[in-house]
mmCIF file of C-alpha atoms in Angstrom:
data_model
loop_
_atom_site.group_PDB
_atom_site.id
_atom_site.type_symbol
_atom_site.label_atom_id
_atom_site.label_comp_id
_atom_site.label_asym_id
_atom_site.label_seq_id
_atom_site.Cartn_x
_atom_site.Cartn_y
_atom_site.Cartn_z
ATOM 1 C CA LYS A 1 -10.790 9.361 -9.380
ATOM 2 C CA GLN A 2 -11.367 6.131 -7.224
ATOM 3 C CA GLU A 3 -12.105 6.939 -3.383
ATOM 4 C CA VAL A 4 -11.752 4.347 -0.668
ATOM 5 C CA THR A 5 -13.515 4.617 2.315
ATOM 6 C CA GLN A 6 -12.994 2.506 5.488
ATOM 7 C CA ILE A 7 -15.434 2.449 8.389
ATOM 8 C CA PRO A 8 -15.062 2.404 11.568
ATOM 9 C CA ALA A 9 -11.366 4.531 11.631
ATOM 10 C CA ALA A 10 -11.263 2.614 15.021
ATOM 11 C CA LEU A 11 -12.667 -0.488 16.689
ATOM 12 C CA SER A 12 -11.642 -2.003 19.984
ATOM 13 C CA VAL A 13 -12.957 -5.363 21.148
ATOM 14 C CA PRO A 14 -12.633 -8.100 23.797
ATOM 15 C CA GLU A 15 -10.481 -11.035 22.776
ATOM 16 C CA GLY A 16 -12.992 -13.996 21.242
ATOM 17 C CA GLU A 17 -15.089 -11.863 19.333
ATOM 18 C CA ASN A 18 -15.969 -12.106 15.955
ATOM 19 C CA LEU A 19 -15.934 -8.832 13.813
ATOM 20 C CA VAL A 20 -16.469 -6.911 10.594
ATOM 21 C CA LEU A 21 -14.425 -4.390 8.578
ATOM 22 C CA ASN A 22 -15.931 -2.482 6.113
ATOM 23 C CA CYS A 23 -14.428 -1.145 2.799
ATOM 24 C CA SER A 24 -16.975 1.153 0.596
ATOM 25 C CA PHE A 25 -15.222 2.157 -2.917
ATOM 26 C CA THR A 26 -16.608 4.794 -5.669
ATOM 27 C CA ASP A 27 -16.030 2.668 -9.084
ATOM 28 C CA SER A 28 -16.465 -0.740 -9.601
ATOM 29 C CA ALA A 29 -14.794 -0.782 -12.751
ATOM 30 C CA ILE A 30 -12.237 -2.854 -10.583
ATOM 31 C CA TYR A 31 -9.561 -5.589 -11.639
ATOM 32 C CA ASN A 32 -9.180 -7.318 -7.793
ATOM 33 C CA LEU A 33 -9.226 -5.432 -3.883
ATOM 34 C CA GLN A 34 -6.525 -6.591 -1.417
ATOM 35 C CA TRP A 35 -6.696 -6.365 2.372
ATOM 36 C CA PHE A 36 -3.326 -5.732 4.468
ATOM 37 C CA ARG A 37 -2.484 -5.428 7.620
ATOM 38 C CA GLN A 38 -0.076 -2.679 8.641
ATOM 39 C CA ASP A 39 1.471 -3.013 12.471
ATOM 40 C CA PRO A 40 2.999 0.186 13.998
ATOM 41 C CA GLY A 41 5.983 1.179 11.982
ATOM 42 C CA LYS A 42 5.991 -1.282 9.591
ATOM 43 C CA GLY A 43 5.433 -1.906 5.707
ATOM 44 C CA LEU A 44 2.079 -3.410 4.446
ATOM 45 C CA THR A 45 1.417 -7.188 4.700
ATOM 46 C CA SER A 46 -0.901 -8.472 2.626
ATOM 47 C CA LEU A 47 -3.833 -10.794 3.820
ATOM 48 C CA LEU A 48 -6.029 -11.732 1.053
ATOM 49 C CA LEU A 49 -6.547 -10.614 -2.835
ATOM 50 C CA ILE A 50 -9.669 -11.255 -4.419
ATOM 51 C CA GLN A 51 -10.101 -10.971 -8.005
ATOM 52 C CA SER A 52 -12.818 -8.837 -9.518
ATOM 53 C CA SER A 53 -14.488 -12.452 -10.900
ATOM 54 C CA GLN A 54 -14.774 -13.397 -7.119
ATOM 55 C CA ARG A 55 -16.790 -13.429 -4.267
ATOM 56 C CA GLU A 56 -14.929 -13.973 -1.480
ATOM 57 C CA GLN A 57 -11.608 -15.748 -0.051
ATOM 58 C CA THR A 58 -10.457 -17.479 3.078
ATOM 59 C CA SER A 59 -7.491 -17.741 5.146
ATOM 60 C CA GLY A 60 -7.641 -19.257 8.133
ATOM 61 C CA ARG A 61 -9.467 -16.776 10.675
ATOM 62 C CA LEU A 62 -10.319 -14.197 7.772
ATOM 63 C CA ASN A 63 -12.681 -13.949 5.264
ATOM 64 C CA ALA A 64 -13.215 -11.325 2.640
ATOM 65 C CA SER A 65 -16.210 -11.150 0.321
ATOM 66 C CA LEU A 66 -16.477 -8.618 -2.842
ATOM 67 C CA ASP A 67 -19.493 -7.166 -4.064
ATOM 68 C CA LYS A 68 -18.220 -5.276 -6.960
ATOM 69 C CA SER A 69 -21.451 -3.824 -8.056
ATOM 70 C CA SER A 70 -22.172 -1.719 -4.705
ATOM 71 C CA GLY A 71 -18.637 -1.068 -4.596
ATOM 72 C CA ARG A 72 -18.134 -3.232 -1.077
ATOM 73 C CA SER A 73 -15.941 -5.374 0.513
ATOM 74 C CA THR A 74 -16.040 -6.935 4.174
ATOM 75 C CA LEU A 75 -13.078 -8.605 6.143
ATOM 76 C CA TYR A 76 -14.515 -10.813 8.659
ATOM 77 C CA ILE A 77 -12.156 -12.059 11.264
ATOM 78 C CA ALA A 78 -13.037 -14.514 13.439
ATOM 79 C CA ALA A 79 -12.180 -15.578 16.911
ATOM 80 C CA SER A 80 -10.220 -12.294 17.427
ATOM 81 C CA GLN A 81 -6.785 -12.191 19.240
ATOM 82 C CA PRO A 82 -4.757 -9.639 21.335
ATOM 83 C CA GLY A 83 -2.283 -10.362 18.078
ATOM 84 C CA ASP A 84 -4.773 -9.043 15.493
ATOM 85 C CA SER A 85 -4.342 -5.987 16.985
ATOM 86 C CA ALA A 86 -3.163 -3.640 14.159
ATOM 87 C CA THR A 87 -4.535 -1.182 11.332
ATOM 88 C CA TYR A 88 -6.043 -3.053 8.628
ATOM 89 C CA LEU A 89 -6.245 -1.466 4.764
ATOM 90 C CA CYS A 90 -8.448 -2.346 1.870
ATOM 91 C CA ALA A 91 -6.928 -1.417 -1.698
ATOM 92 C CA VAL A 92 -8.461 -1.201 -5.393
ATOM 93 C CA ARG A 93 -6.984 -1.659 -8.548
ATOM 94 C CA PRO A 94 -8.887 0.022 -11.639
ATOM 95 C CA GLY A 95 -5.506 0.019 -13.421
ATOM 96 C CA ASN A 96 -1.854 0.849 -12.728
ATOM 97 C CA GLN A 97 -2.518 2.726 -9.739
ATOM 98 C CA PHE A 98 -3.702 0.985 -6.595
ATOM 99 C CA TYR A 99 -6.163 3.379 -4.255
ATOM 100 C CA PHE A 100 -5.908 2.561 -0.504
ATOM 101 C CA GLY A 101 -8.604 3.688 1.939
ATOM 102 C CA THR A 102 -7.322 5.320 5.547
ATOM 103 C CA GLY A 103 -7.493 2.193 7.223
ATOM 104 C CA THR A 104 -9.486 0.759 10.292
ATOM 105 C CA SER A 105 -7.420 0.772 13.483
ATOM 106 C CA LEU A 106 -8.251 -2.386 15.277
ATOM 107 C CA THR A 107 -7.581 -3.385 19.187
ATOM 108 C CA VAL A 108 -8.437 -6.570 20.733
ATOM 109 C CA ILE A 109 -8.107 -6.186 24.777
ATOM 110 C CA PRO A 110 -7.060 -9.143 26.176
ATOM 111 C CA GLY B 1 15.424 -11.436 -2.407
ATOM 112 C CA ALA B 2 13.107 -13.094 0.082
ATOM 113 C CA GLY B 3 11.180 -9.712 0.380
ATOM 114 C CA VAL B 4 11.089 -5.928 -0.992
ATOM 115 C CA SER B 5 13.773 -4.503 0.742
ATOM 116 C CA GLN B 6 14.140 -0.568 1.550
ATOM 117 C CA SER B 7 16.831 1.319 2.711
ATOM 118 C CA PRO B 8 17.366 3.453 4.628
ATOM 119 C CA ARG B 9 14.512 2.781 6.644
ATOM 120 C CA TYR B 10 14.943 5.964 8.603
ATOM 121 C CA LYS B 11 16.404 9.352 7.098
ATOM 122 C CA VAL B 12 16.672 12.764 8.614
ATOM 123 C CA ALA B 13 17.214 15.386 6.325
ATOM 124 C CA LYS B 14 17.888 19.182 6.617
ATOM 125 C CA ARG B 15 15.486 21.268 4.585
ATOM 126 C CA GLY B 16 17.261 22.003 1.287
ATOM 127 C CA GLN B 17 18.869 18.983 1.102
ATOM 128 C CA ASP B 18 18.639 15.992 -1.243
ATOM 129 C CA VAL B 19 18.005 12.471 -0.520
ATOM 130 C CA ALA B 20 17.755 9.189 -1.883
ATOM 131 C CA LEU B 21 15.724 6.048 -1.303
ATOM 132 C CA ARG B 22 16.343 2.544 -2.444
ATOM 133 C CA CYS B 23 14.088 -0.554 -3.467
ATOM 134 C CA ASP B 24 15.506 -3.767 -3.859
ATOM 135 C CA PRO B 25 12.104 -5.788 -5.117
ATOM 136 C CA ILE B 26 11.386 -9.099 -4.821
ATOM 137 C CA SER B 27 13.338 -11.271 -7.666
ATOM 138 C CA GLY B 28 11.590 -11.747 -10.665
ATOM 139 C CA HIS B 29 8.858 -8.964 -10.223
ATOM 140 C CA VAL B 30 7.948 -6.896 -13.166
ATOM 141 C CA SER B 31 5.855 -4.082 -11.908
ATOM 142 C CA LEU B 32 7.220 -1.761 -9.090
ATOM 143 C CA PHE B 33 5.215 0.629 -6.988
ATOM 144 C CA TRP B 34 6.320 3.706 -4.824
ATOM 145 C CA TYR B 35 3.742 5.554 -2.559
ATOM 146 C CA GLN B 36 3.639 7.871 0.041
ATOM 147 C CA GLN B 37 2.233 7.756 3.664
ATOM 148 C CA ALA B 38 1.608 10.311 5.895
ATOM 149 C CA LEU B 39 0.775 9.751 9.290
ATOM 150 C CA GLY B 40 -2.664 8.284 10.081
ATOM 151 C CA GLN B 41 -3.328 7.805 6.553
ATOM 152 C CA GLY B 42 -3.400 5.321 3.781
ATOM 153 C CA PRO B 43 -0.192 4.780 1.607
ATOM 154 C CA GLU B 44 -0.930 7.629 -1.530
ATOM 155 C CA PHE B 45 0.610 6.420 -5.310
ATOM 156 C CA LEU B 46 3.384 8.260 -6.444
ATOM 157 C CA THR B 47 4.502 6.559 -9.427
ATOM 158 C CA TYR B 48 4.486 3.045 -11.030
ATOM 159 C CA PHE B 49 7.519 0.879 -13.383
ATOM 160 C CA GLN B 50 6.972 -2.001 -15.397
ATOM 161 C CA ASN B 51 10.468 -3.281 -15.596
ATOM 162 C CA GLU B 52 12.895 -0.126 -16.437
ATOM 163 C CA ALA B 53 9.679 1.805 -17.838
ATOM 164 C CA GLN B 54 8.190 4.321 -15.916
ATOM 165 C CA LEU B 55 4.697 3.758 -16.906
ATOM 166 C CA ASP B 56 2.768 6.232 -14.561
ATOM 167 C CA LYS B 57 4.120 9.060 -12.577
ATOM 168 C CA SER B 58 1.144 11.227 -11.996
ATOM 169 C CA GLY B 59 1.573 11.093 -8.441
ATOM 170 C CA LEU B 60 5.085 12.706 -7.881
ATOM 171 C CA PRO B 61 3.833 15.960 -5.832
ATOM 172 C CA SER B 62 6.495 18.106 -7.907
ATOM 173 C CA ASP B 63 9.580 17.898 -9.923
ATOM 174 C CA ARG B 64 11.655 17.442 -7.140
ATOM 175 C CA PHE B 65 10.802 14.269 -6.922
ATOM 176 C CA PHE B 66 12.189 11.695 -9.564
ATOM 177 C CA ALA B 67 12.038 7.992 -9.826
ATOM 178 C CA GLU B 68 14.405 5.656 -11.657
ATOM 179 C CA ARG B 69 14.741 1.928 -12.410
ATOM 180 C CA PRO B 70 17.341 1.722 -14.844
ATOM 181 C CA GLU B 71 18.205 -2.020 -15.023
ATOM 182 C CA GLY B 72 14.233 -3.213 -14.455
ATOM 183 C CA SER B 73 14.974 -4.295 -10.701
ATOM 184 C CA VAL B 74 16.312 -1.888 -8.059
ATOM 185 C CA SER B 75 14.492 1.605 -8.003
ATOM 186 C CA THR B 76 15.493 4.757 -6.712
ATOM 187 C CA LEU B 77 13.370 7.777 -5.109
ATOM 188 C CA LYS B 78 15.331 10.887 -5.080
ATOM 189 C CA ILE B 79 13.869 13.978 -3.502
ATOM 190 C CA GLN B 80 15.719 17.153 -4.192
ATOM 191 C CA ARG B 81 15.599 20.301 -2.088
ATOM 192 C CA THR B 82 13.544 18.463 0.613
ATOM 193 C CA GLN B 83 10.809 20.299 2.029
ATOM 194 C CA GLN B 84 9.042 19.526 5.535
ATOM 195 C CA GLU B 85 6.005 18.821 4.068
ATOM 196 C CA ASP B 86 8.091 16.022 2.424
ATOM 197 C CA SER B 87 7.982 14.265 5.658
ATOM 198 C CA ALA B 88 6.317 10.681 5.659
ATOM 199 C CA VAL B 89 7.092 6.782 5.387
ATOM 200 C CA TYR B 90 7.698 6.107 1.682
ATOM 201 C CA LEU B 91 6.731 2.421 0.812
ATOM 202 C CA CYS B 92 7.985 0.686 -2.194
ATOM 203 C CA ALA B 93 5.814 -2.363 -3.365
ATOM 204 C CA SER B 94 6.395 -5.093 -6.376
ATOM 205 C CA LEU B 95 3.843 -7.520 -8.175
ATOM 206 C CA ILE B 96 5.039 -10.101 -10.646
ATOM 207 C CA SER B 97 2.693 -9.345 -13.158
ATOM 208 C CA THR B 98 1.735 -6.786 -15.701
ATOM 209 C CA THR B 99 -1.492 -8.332 -16.365
ATOM 210 C CA LEU B 100 -4.283 -6.294 -14.725
ATOM 211 C CA ALA B 101 -6.646 -8.803 -14.762
ATOM 212 C CA ASN B 102 -5.259 -11.383 -13.110
ATOM 213 C CA THR B 103 -2.279 -10.099 -11.211
ATOM 214 C CA GLY B 104 -0.708 -11.610 -8.036
ATOM 215 C CA GLU B 105 -0.670 -10.139 -4.336
ATOM 216 C CA LEU B 106 1.131 -6.459 -3.684
ATOM 217 C CA PHE B 107 3.691 -7.185 -1.569
ATOM 218 C CA PHE B 108 5.469 -3.959 0.582
ATOM 219 C CA GLY B 109 8.688 -3.376 2.008
ATOM 220 C CA GLU B 110 9.185 -1.563 5.569
ATOM 221 C CA GLY B 111 9.044 1.774 4.307
ATOM 222 C CA SER B 112 11.614 4.504 4.324
ATOM 223 C CA ARG B 113 10.904 6.932 7.268
ATOM 224 C CA LEU B 114 11.672 10.535 5.895
ATOM 225 C CA THR B 115 11.813 13.226 8.454
ATOM 226 C CA VAL B 116 12.770 16.806 7.332
ATOM 227 C CA LEU B 117 13.790 19.358 9.760
#
């Protein structure tokens, strides 16, 4: 079974700082990897989708990279803002299912 | 619809009651997933539909859990004889494509929070 790990579990940074969230997975045979954010009491909002043939995707201040062979992905957030405070989850798709990590809880301090 | 819609948003049930949770996916999305999310955890897979066909139900925790999507659009997750350990947020997600190699993004609803007393 695919295991997805996210480190750190929680992160607190001052506003304006650049930061990196990590996601690792045990089986490199995946079709894609997707990053989500989840606000308290809400569903998951898609941030970036990386197909297995891609190395990275960018959207605004977000950049996600994928190294399938080593089973790793990173989400880079530039110039963090208080509105970025949320839980960030990654998910990989080896087949019909998506497997999720437990998330990184990010707090950006004004 | 514009997004994935789930109802009810909150449900309180007494132990032993049956509950039904509804999911209305994005129009035209072929694939539909149900996930269970416990507090502080990532979503855990329950079941997957492609149109009206339930292709994978390996994540359903017991035979008290049942899901259907009879016309390939709206789906219902039913939990019979609810237990306290069923308390969780139940998330529905939909995907436009069935092709594994080049799928679009997975879109989630807001979830249905079930509390079993």
